[in-house]
Short mmCIF file of C-alpha atoms and ligand atoms in Angstrom, two decimals:
data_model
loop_
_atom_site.label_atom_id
_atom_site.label_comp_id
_atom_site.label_asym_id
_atom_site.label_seq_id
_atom_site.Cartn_x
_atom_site.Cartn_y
_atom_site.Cartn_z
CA UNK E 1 -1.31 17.32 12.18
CA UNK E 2 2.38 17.30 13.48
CA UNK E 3 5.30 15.59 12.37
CA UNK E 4 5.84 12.61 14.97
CA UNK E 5 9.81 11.68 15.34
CA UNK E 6 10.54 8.10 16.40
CA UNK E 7 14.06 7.45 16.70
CA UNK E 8 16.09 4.23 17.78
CA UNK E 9 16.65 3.07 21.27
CA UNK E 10 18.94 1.08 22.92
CA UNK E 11 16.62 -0.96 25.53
CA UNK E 12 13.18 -0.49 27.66
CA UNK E 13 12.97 -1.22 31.34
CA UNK E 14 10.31 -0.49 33.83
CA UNK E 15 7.17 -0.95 35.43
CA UNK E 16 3.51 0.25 34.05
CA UNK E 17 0.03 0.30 34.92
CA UNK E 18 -2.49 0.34 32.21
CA UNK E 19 -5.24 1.78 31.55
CA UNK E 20 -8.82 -0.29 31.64
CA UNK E 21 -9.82 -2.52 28.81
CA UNK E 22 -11.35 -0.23 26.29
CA UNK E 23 -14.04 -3.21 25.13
CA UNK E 24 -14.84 -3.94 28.68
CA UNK E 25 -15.14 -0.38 29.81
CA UNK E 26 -17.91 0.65 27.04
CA UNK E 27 -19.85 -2.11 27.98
CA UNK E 28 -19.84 -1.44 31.73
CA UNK E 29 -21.29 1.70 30.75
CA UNK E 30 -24.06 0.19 28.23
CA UNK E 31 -24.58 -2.55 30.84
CA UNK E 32 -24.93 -0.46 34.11
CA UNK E 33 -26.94 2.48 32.54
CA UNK E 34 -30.13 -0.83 31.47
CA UNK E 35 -29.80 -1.81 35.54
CA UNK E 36 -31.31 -0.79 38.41
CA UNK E 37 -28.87 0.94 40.90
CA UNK E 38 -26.01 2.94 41.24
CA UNK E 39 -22.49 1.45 39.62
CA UNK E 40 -19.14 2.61 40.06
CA UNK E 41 -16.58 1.56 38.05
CA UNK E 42 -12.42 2.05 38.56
CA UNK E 43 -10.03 2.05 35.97
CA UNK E 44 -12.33 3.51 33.56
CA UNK E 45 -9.80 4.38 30.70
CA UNK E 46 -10.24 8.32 29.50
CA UNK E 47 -10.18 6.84 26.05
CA UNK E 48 -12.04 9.04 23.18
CA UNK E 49 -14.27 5.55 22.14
CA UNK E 50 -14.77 5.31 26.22
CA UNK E 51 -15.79 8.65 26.43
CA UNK E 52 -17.98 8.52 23.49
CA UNK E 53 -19.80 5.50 25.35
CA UNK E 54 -20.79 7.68 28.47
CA UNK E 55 -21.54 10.68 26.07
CA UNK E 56 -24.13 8.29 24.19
CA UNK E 57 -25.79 7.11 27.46
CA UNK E 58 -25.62 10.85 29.36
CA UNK E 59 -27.82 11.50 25.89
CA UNK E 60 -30.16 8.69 26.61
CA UNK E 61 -31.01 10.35 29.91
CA UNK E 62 -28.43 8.66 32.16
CA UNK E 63 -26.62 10.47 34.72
CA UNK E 64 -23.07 9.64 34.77
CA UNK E 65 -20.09 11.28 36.68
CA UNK E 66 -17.34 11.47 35.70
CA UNK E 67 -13.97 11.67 38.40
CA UNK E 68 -10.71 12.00 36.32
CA UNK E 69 -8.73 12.39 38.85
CA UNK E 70 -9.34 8.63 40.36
CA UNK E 71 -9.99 7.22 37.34
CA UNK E 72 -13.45 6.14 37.91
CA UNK E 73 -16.89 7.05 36.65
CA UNK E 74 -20.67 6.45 38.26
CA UNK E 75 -23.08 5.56 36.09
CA UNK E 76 -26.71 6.08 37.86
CA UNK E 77 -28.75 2.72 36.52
CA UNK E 78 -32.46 3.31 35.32
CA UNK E 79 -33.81 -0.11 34.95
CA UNK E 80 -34.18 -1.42 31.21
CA UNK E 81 -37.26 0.36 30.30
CA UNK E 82 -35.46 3.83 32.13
CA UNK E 83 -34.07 5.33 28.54
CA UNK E 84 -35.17 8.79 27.49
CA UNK E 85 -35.52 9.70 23.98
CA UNK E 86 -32.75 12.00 22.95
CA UNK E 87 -33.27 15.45 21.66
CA UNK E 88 -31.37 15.15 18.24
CA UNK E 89 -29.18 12.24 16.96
CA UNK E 90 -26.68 11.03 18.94
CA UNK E 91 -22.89 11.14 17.38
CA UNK E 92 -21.12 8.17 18.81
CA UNK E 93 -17.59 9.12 17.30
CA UNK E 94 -15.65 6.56 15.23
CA UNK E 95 -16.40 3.69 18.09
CA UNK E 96 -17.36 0.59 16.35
CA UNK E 97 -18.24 -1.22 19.33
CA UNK E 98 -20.36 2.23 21.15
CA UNK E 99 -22.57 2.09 17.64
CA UNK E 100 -22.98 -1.54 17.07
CA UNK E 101 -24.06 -2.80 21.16
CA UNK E 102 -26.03 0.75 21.58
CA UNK E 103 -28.25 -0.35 18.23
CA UNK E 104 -28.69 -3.49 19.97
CA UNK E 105 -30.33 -1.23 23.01
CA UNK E 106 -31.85 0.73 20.79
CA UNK E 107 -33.95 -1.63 18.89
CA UNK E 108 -36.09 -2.24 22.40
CA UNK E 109 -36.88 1.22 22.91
CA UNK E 110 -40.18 2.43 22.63
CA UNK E 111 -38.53 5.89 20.93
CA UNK E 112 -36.75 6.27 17.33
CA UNK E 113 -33.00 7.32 17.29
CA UNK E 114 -30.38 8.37 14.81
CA UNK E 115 -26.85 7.36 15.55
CA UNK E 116 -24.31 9.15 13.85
CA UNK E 117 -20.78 8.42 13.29
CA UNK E 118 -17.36 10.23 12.74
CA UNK E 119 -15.49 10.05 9.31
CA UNK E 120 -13.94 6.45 9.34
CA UNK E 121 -16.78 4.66 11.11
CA UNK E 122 -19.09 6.25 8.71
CA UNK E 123 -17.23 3.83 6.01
CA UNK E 124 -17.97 0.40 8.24
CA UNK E 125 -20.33 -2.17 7.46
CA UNK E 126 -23.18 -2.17 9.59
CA UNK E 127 -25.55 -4.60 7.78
CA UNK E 128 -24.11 -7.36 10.25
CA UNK E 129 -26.00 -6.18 13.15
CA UNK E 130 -28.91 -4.40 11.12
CA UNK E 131 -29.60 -7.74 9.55
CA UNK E 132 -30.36 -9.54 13.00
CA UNK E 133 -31.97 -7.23 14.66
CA UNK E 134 -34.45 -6.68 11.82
CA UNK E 135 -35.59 -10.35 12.62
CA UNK E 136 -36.09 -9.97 16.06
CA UNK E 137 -38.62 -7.05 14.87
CA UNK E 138 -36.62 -3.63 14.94
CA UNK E 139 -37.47 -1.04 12.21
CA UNK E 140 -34.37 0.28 10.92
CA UNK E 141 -33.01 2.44 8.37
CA UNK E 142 -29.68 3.36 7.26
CA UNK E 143 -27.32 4.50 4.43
CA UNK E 144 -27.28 2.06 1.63
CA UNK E 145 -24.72 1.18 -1.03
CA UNK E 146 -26.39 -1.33 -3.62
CA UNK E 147 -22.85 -1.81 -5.17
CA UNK E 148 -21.59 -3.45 -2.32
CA UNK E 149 -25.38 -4.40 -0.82
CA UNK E 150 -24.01 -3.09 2.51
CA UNK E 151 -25.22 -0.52 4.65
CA UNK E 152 -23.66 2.39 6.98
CA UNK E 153 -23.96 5.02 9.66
CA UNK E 154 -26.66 7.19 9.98
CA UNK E 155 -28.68 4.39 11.32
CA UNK E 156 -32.22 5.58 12.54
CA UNK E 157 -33.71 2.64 14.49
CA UNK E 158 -37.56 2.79 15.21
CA UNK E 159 -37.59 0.72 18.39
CA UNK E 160 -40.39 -2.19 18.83
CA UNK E 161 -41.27 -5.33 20.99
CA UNK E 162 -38.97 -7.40 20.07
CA UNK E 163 -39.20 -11.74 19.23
CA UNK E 164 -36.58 -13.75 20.21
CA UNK E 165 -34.34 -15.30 17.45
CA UNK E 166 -31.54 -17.79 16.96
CA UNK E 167 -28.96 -16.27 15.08
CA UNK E 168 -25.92 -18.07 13.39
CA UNK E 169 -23.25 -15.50 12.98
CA UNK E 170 -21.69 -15.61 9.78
CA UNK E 171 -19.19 -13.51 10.53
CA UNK E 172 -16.76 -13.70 13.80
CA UNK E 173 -17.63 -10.50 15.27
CA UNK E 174 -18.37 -9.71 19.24
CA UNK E 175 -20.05 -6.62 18.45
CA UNK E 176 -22.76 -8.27 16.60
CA UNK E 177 -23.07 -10.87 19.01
CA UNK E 178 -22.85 -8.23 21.94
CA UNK E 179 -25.75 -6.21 20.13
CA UNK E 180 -28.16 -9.00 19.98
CA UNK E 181 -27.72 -10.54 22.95
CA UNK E 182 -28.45 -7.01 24.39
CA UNK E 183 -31.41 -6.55 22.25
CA UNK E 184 -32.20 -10.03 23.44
CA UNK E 185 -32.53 -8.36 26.89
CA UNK E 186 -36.02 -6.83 26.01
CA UNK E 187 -37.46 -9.94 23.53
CA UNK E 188 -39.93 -12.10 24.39
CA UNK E 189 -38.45 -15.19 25.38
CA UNK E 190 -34.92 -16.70 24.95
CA UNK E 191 -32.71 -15.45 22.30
CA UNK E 192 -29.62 -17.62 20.99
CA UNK E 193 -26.32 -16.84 19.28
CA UNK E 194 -24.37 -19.42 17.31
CA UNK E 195 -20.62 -18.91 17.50
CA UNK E 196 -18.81 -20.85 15.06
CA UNK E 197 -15.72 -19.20 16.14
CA UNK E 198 -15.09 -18.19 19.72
CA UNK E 199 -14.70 -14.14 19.86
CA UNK E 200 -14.34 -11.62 23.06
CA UNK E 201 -17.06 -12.70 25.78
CA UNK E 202 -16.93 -9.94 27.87
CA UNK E 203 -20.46 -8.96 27.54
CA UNK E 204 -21.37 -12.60 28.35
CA UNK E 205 -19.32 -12.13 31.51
CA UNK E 206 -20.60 -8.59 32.63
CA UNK E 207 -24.05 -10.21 31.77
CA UNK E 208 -23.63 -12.42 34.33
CA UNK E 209 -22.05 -10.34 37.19
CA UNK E 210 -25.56 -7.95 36.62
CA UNK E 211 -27.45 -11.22 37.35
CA UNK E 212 -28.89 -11.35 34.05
CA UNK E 213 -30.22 -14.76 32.92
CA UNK E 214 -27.68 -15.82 30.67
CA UNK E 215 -25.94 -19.56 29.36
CA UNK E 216 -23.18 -19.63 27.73
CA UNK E 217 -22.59 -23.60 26.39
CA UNK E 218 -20.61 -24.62 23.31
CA UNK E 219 -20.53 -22.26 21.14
CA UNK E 220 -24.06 -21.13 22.18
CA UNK E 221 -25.18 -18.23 24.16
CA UNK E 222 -28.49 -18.15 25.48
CA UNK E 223 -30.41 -14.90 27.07
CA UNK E 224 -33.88 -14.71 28.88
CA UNK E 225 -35.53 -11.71 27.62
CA UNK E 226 -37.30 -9.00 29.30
CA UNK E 227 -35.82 -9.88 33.50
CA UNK E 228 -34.01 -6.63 34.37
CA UNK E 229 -30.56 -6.24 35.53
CA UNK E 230 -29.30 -6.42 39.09
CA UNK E 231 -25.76 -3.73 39.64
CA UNK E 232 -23.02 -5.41 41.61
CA UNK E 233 -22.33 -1.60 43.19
CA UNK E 234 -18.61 -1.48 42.02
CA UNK E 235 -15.92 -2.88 40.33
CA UNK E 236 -12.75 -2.74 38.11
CA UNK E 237 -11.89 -2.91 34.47
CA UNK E 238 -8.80 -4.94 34.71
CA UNK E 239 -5.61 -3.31 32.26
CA UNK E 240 -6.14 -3.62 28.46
CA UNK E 241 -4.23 -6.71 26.83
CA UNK E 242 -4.85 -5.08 23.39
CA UNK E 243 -2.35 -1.96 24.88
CA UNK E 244 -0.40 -4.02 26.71
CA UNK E 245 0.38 -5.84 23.21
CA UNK E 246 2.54 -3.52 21.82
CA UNK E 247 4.80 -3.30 25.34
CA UNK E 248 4.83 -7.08 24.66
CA UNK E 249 6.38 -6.81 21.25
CA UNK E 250 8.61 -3.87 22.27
CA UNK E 251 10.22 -5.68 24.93
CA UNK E 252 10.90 -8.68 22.78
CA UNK E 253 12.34 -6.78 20.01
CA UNK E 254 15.04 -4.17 21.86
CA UNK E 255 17.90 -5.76 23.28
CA UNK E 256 18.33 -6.01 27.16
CA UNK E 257 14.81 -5.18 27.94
CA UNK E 258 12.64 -5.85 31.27
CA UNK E 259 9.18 -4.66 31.07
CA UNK E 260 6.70 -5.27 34.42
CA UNK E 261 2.75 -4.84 33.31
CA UNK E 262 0.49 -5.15 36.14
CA UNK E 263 -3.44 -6.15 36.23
CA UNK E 264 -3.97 -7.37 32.86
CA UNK E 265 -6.58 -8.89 31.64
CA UNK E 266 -6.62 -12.24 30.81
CA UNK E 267 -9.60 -13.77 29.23
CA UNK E 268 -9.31 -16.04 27.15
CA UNK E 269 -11.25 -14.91 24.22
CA UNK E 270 -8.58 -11.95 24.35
CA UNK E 271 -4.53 -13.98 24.96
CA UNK E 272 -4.29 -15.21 21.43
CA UNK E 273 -1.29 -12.68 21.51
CA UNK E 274 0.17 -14.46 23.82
CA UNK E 275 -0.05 -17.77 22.86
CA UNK E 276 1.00 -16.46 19.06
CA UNK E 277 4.26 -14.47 21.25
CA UNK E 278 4.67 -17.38 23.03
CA UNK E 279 5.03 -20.00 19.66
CA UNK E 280 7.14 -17.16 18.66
CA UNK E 281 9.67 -17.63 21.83
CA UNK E 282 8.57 -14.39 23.58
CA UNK E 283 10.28 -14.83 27.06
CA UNK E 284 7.55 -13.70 29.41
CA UNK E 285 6.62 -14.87 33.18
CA UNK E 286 2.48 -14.70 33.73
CA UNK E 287 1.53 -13.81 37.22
CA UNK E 288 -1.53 -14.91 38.09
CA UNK E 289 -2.92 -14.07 41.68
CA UNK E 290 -3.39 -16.78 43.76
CA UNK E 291 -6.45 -16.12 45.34
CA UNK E 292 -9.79 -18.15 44.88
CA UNK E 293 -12.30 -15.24 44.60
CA UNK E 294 -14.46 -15.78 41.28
CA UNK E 295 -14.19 -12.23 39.50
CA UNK E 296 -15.85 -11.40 36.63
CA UNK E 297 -12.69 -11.21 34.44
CA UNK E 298 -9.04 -13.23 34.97
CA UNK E 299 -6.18 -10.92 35.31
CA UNK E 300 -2.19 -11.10 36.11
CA UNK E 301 1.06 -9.44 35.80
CA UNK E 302 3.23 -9.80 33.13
CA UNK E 303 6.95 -9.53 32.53
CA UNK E 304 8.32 -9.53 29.31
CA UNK E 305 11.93 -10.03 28.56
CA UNK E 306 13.99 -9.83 25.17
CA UNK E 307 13.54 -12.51 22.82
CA UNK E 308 14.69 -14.53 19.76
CA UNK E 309 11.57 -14.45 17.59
CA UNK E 310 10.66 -16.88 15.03
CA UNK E 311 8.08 -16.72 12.33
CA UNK E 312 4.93 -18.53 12.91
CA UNK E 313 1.72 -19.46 11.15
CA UNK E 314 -1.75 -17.67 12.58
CA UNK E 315 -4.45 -19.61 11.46
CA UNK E 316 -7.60 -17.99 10.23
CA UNK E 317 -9.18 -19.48 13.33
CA UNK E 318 -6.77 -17.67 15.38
CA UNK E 319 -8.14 -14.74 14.36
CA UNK E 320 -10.88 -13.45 16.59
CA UNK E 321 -9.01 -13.41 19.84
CA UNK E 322 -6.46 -11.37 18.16
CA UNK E 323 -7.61 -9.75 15.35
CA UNK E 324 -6.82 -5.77 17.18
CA UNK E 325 -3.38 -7.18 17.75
CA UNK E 326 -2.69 -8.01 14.58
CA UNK E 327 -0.63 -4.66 12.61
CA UNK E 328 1.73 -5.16 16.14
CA UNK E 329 1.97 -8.98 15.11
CA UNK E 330 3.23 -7.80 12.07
CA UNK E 331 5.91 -5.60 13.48
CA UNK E 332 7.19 -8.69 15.85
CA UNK E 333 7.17 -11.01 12.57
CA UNK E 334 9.97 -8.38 11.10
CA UNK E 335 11.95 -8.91 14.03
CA UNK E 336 11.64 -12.94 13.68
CA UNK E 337 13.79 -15.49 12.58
CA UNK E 338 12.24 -17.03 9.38
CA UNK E 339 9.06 -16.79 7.76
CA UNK E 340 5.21 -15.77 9.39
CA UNK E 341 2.13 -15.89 7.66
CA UNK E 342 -1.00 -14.35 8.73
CA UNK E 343 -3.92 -16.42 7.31
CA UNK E 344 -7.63 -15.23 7.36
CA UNK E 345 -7.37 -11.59 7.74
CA UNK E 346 -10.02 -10.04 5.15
CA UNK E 347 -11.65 -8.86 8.47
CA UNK E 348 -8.73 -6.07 9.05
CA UNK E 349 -10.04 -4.59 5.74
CA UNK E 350 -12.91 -3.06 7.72
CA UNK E 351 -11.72 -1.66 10.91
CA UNK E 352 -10.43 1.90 11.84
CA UNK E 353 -9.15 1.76 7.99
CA UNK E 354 -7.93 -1.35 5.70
CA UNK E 355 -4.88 -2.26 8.01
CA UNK E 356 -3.84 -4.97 6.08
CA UNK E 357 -2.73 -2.09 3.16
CA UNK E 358 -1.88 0.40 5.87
CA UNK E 359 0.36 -2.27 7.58
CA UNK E 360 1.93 -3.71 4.33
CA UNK E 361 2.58 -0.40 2.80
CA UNK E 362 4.62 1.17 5.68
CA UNK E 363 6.73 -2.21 6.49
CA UNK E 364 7.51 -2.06 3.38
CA UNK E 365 8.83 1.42 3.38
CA UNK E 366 11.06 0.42 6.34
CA UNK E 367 12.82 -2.38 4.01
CA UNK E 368 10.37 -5.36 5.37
CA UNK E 369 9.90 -8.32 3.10
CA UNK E 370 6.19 -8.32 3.34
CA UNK E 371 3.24 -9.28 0.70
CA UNK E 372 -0.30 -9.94 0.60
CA UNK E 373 -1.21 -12.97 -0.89
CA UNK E 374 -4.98 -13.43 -2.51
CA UNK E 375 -7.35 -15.98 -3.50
CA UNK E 376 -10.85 -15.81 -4.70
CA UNK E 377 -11.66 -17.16 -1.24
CA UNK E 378 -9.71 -15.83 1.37
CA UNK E 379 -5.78 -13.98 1.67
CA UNK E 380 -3.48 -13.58 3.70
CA UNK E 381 -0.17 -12.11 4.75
CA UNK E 382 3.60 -13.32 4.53
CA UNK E 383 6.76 -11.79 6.42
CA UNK E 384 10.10 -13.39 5.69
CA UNK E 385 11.69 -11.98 8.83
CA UNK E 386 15.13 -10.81 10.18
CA UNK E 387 15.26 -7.99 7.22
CA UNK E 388 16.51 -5.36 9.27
CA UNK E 389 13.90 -2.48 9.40
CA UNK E 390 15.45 1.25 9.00
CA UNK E 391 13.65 4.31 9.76
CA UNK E 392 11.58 5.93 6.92
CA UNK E 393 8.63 8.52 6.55
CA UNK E 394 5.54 6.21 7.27
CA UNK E 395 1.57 6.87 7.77
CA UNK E 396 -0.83 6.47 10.67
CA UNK E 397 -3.69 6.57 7.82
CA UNK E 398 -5.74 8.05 11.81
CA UNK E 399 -5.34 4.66 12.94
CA UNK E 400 -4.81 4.06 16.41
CA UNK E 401 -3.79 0.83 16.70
CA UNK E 402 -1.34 1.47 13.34
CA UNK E 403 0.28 4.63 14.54
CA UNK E 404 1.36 2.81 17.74
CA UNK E 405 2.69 -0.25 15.75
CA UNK E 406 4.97 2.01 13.71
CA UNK E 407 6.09 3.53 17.01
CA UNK E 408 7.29 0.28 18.24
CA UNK E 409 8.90 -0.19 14.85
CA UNK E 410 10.59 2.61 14.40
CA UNK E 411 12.30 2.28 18.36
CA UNK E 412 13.79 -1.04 17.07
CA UNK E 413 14.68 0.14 13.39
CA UNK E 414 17.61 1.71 12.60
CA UNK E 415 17.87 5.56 11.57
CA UNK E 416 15.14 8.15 12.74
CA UNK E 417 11.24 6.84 11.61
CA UNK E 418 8.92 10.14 10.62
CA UNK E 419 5.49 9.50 11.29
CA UNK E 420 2.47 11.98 10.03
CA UNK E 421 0.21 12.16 12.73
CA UNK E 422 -0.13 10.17 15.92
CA UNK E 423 -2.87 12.04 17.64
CA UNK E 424 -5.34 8.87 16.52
CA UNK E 425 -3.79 7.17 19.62
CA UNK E 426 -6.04 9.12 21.79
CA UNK E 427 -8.67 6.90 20.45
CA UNK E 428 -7.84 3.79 22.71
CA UNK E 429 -4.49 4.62 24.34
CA UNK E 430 -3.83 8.55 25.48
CA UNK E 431 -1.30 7.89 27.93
CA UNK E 432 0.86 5.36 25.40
CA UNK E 433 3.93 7.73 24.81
CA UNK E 434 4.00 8.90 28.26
CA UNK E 435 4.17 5.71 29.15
CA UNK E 436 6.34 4.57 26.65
CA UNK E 437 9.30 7.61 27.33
CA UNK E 438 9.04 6.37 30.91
CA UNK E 439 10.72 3.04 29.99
CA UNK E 440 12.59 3.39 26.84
CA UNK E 441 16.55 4.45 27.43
C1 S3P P 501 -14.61 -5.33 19.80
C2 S3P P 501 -14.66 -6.37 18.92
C3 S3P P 501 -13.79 -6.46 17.74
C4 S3P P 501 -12.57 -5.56 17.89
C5 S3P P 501 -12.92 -4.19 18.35
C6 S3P P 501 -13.62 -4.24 19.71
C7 S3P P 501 -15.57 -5.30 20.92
O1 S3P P 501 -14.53 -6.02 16.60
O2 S3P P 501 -11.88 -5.50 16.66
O3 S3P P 501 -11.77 -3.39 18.48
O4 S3P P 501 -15.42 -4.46 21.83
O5 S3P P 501 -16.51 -6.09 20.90
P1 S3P P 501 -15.48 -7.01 15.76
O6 S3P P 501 -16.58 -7.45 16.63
O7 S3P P 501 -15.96 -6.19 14.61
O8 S3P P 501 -14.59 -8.13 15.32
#
């Protein structure tokens, strides 16, 4: 662990290119490896959670190169019913979303598995997808804690024919929803998930461009079981909005700032940044291209120019198309005029690590008015704005997604910002401070 220096700067200007979604990209592994054929796909992001995806699958017996150099991968399809059972357990890192939609895989094998996880996914509540996939018929066993009556990695799941179900989710989560509707690709009949609140459909999406036989209607998502998957040969994973997020904020919050993102993705289920940015008065153009061709995912360029912020209210509905966005919400709340308030967000308490306390804890070290505010039902988190931030000695906690946020804080605040370790970023991001010293002046 190093020492990690942030100190302030005067303005960012530039042009950058992205990396591929990191959600998108571990299911175009998942996805390809169940079809038949061969499937290359471009802007595959070198990402550790990526690269644990295509680890996990080159265990299951599927052949997968890998060219670095072009940025692409090939993932050689065996059918549904073309998985190999593993020698050992498989260790799928600390990705959330490779464990969760790989169970869902899993639980239609005719083999057993263990997945194994790294230190801070080991800590993350997997009873959400162990629950529904024990009622489609999936033998599964994992680490229990009665205290909380939750359950964790190791997860051994005894595969089995699998019913069909119609699941309600109680909780807004895409990775349980991805997992069953993949299970749902080897049960007997239609399976259906009930979203009350809309989250990430990408694996809807990439569902459909392999020709499975999926609906998505209102809030419902119906999948035919056991009709195998058809590769479309090639395609893209267009730039990751969740990276592109904290360019978004930086260039808001320095003074004279142009920044030019190209090819980002923009679903839907994913631009609740930028409609929160936007209330906020982010100055941004959205270039979308003009051409009719249905692809499997929206994309455009963006250019973001400084801004006068003001606060704003996220609603706890809000939060699924933003939720990973979130800590680098809170940094662009500092910077705003007036108060923010972040409802509905006992959900960060259970990713990478609790980054409603990671986030609070070092804002406040940089002088931000910030405070969590509980009740028996729900909390949430307030930001009177316009404090100026100054550099301090703050904590990743080996958080991705909160070492980055700090990074963009500590550019804007004054004074020199010491942060503890930022080699987490590798996780989702590896080229972000390359990119990053490329623009900032
Ligand atoms: C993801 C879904 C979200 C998100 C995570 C990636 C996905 O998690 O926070 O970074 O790829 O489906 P939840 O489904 O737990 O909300």
């Amino acid at each position: 662990m190093s020492l990690f220096l942030v100190k302030q700067a005067s303005r960012a200007k530039g042009g950058i290119a992205l990396l591929g979604d990191k959600s998108i990209a571990s299911r175009s592994v998942i996805i390809s490896a169940l079809s038949q054929g061969k499937t290359t796909i471009k802007n595959f992001p070198p990402n550790e959670d990526c690269l644990y995806a295509v680890k996990t699958f080159r265990k299951l017996g599927i052949k997968i190169i890998q060219n670095k150099n072009a940025g692409r991968i090939t993932v050689y399809g065996k059918g549904l019913y073309g998985l190999r059972k593993p020698k050992g357990p498989i260790f799928t890192g600390d990705s959330g979303t490779v464990f969760r939609l790989t169970l869902g895989v899993l639980a239609g094998q005719d083999f057993p598995v263990t997945l194994t996880a790294g230190k801070s996914l080991s800590q993350r509540p997997m009873l959400r997808v162990t629950s529904p996939l024990r009622m489609m018929g999936a033998v599964i066993k994992s680490k229990k804690q009665k205290s909380k009556s939750e359950e964790y990695p190791p997860v051994t799941v005894k595969g089995a024919c699998l019913n069909s179900i119609i699941y309600k989710m109680p909780v807004a989560s895409a990775q349980v929803k991805s997992s069953i509707l993949l299970a749902g690709l080897y049960a007997k009949g239609q399976t259906c998930v009930i979203e009350p609140i809309k989250t990430r459909d990408h694996t809807e999406r990439m569902l459909k461009l392999f020709r499975a036989g999926i609906q998505t209607k209102a809030g419902k998502i119906i999948i035919k079981g056991r009709r195998g998957l058809i590769s479309p040969g090639e395609f893209s994973i267009p730039g990751d909005i969740s990276s592109a997020a904290f360019f978004m904020v930086l260039g808001a919050i320095l003074p004279n700032s142009r920044i030019l993102m190209k090819g980002v993705n923009l679903n839907s289920s994913r631009t609740g940044i930028l409609d929160v940015l936007k209330r906020m008065g982010l100055d941004i153009e959205i270039r979308k291209p003009k051409s009719k061709n249905r692809i499997y995912e929206p994309m455009g360029d963006l250019i973001i120019r400084s801004s006068r912020l003001k606060g704003t209210i996220v609603k706890k509905e809000e939060v699924p198309v933003l939720i990973d966005e979130l800590p680098i919400l809170m940094v662009a709340a500092c910077f705003a005029e007036g108060k923010s308030v972040f409802e509905g967000i006992s959900e960060l308490r259970v990713k990478e690590t609790d980054r409603a306390e990671s986030m609070t804890q070092n804002l406040a070290k940089m002088g931000a008015d910030i405070k969590v505010l509980k009740t028996p039902k729900s909390e949430k988190i307030i930001i009177q704005g316009c404090n100026p931030l100054r550099g301090a000695s703050v904590r990743s906690f080996g958080d991705h997604r909160t070492a980055m946020s700090m990074v963009v804080a500590g550019l804007a605040a004054k004074g020199v910002t010491r942060i503890d370790d930022v080699t987490c970023i590798n996780k989702s991001f590896p080229n972000f401070l390359s990119l990053l010293k490329s623009i900032i002046r």
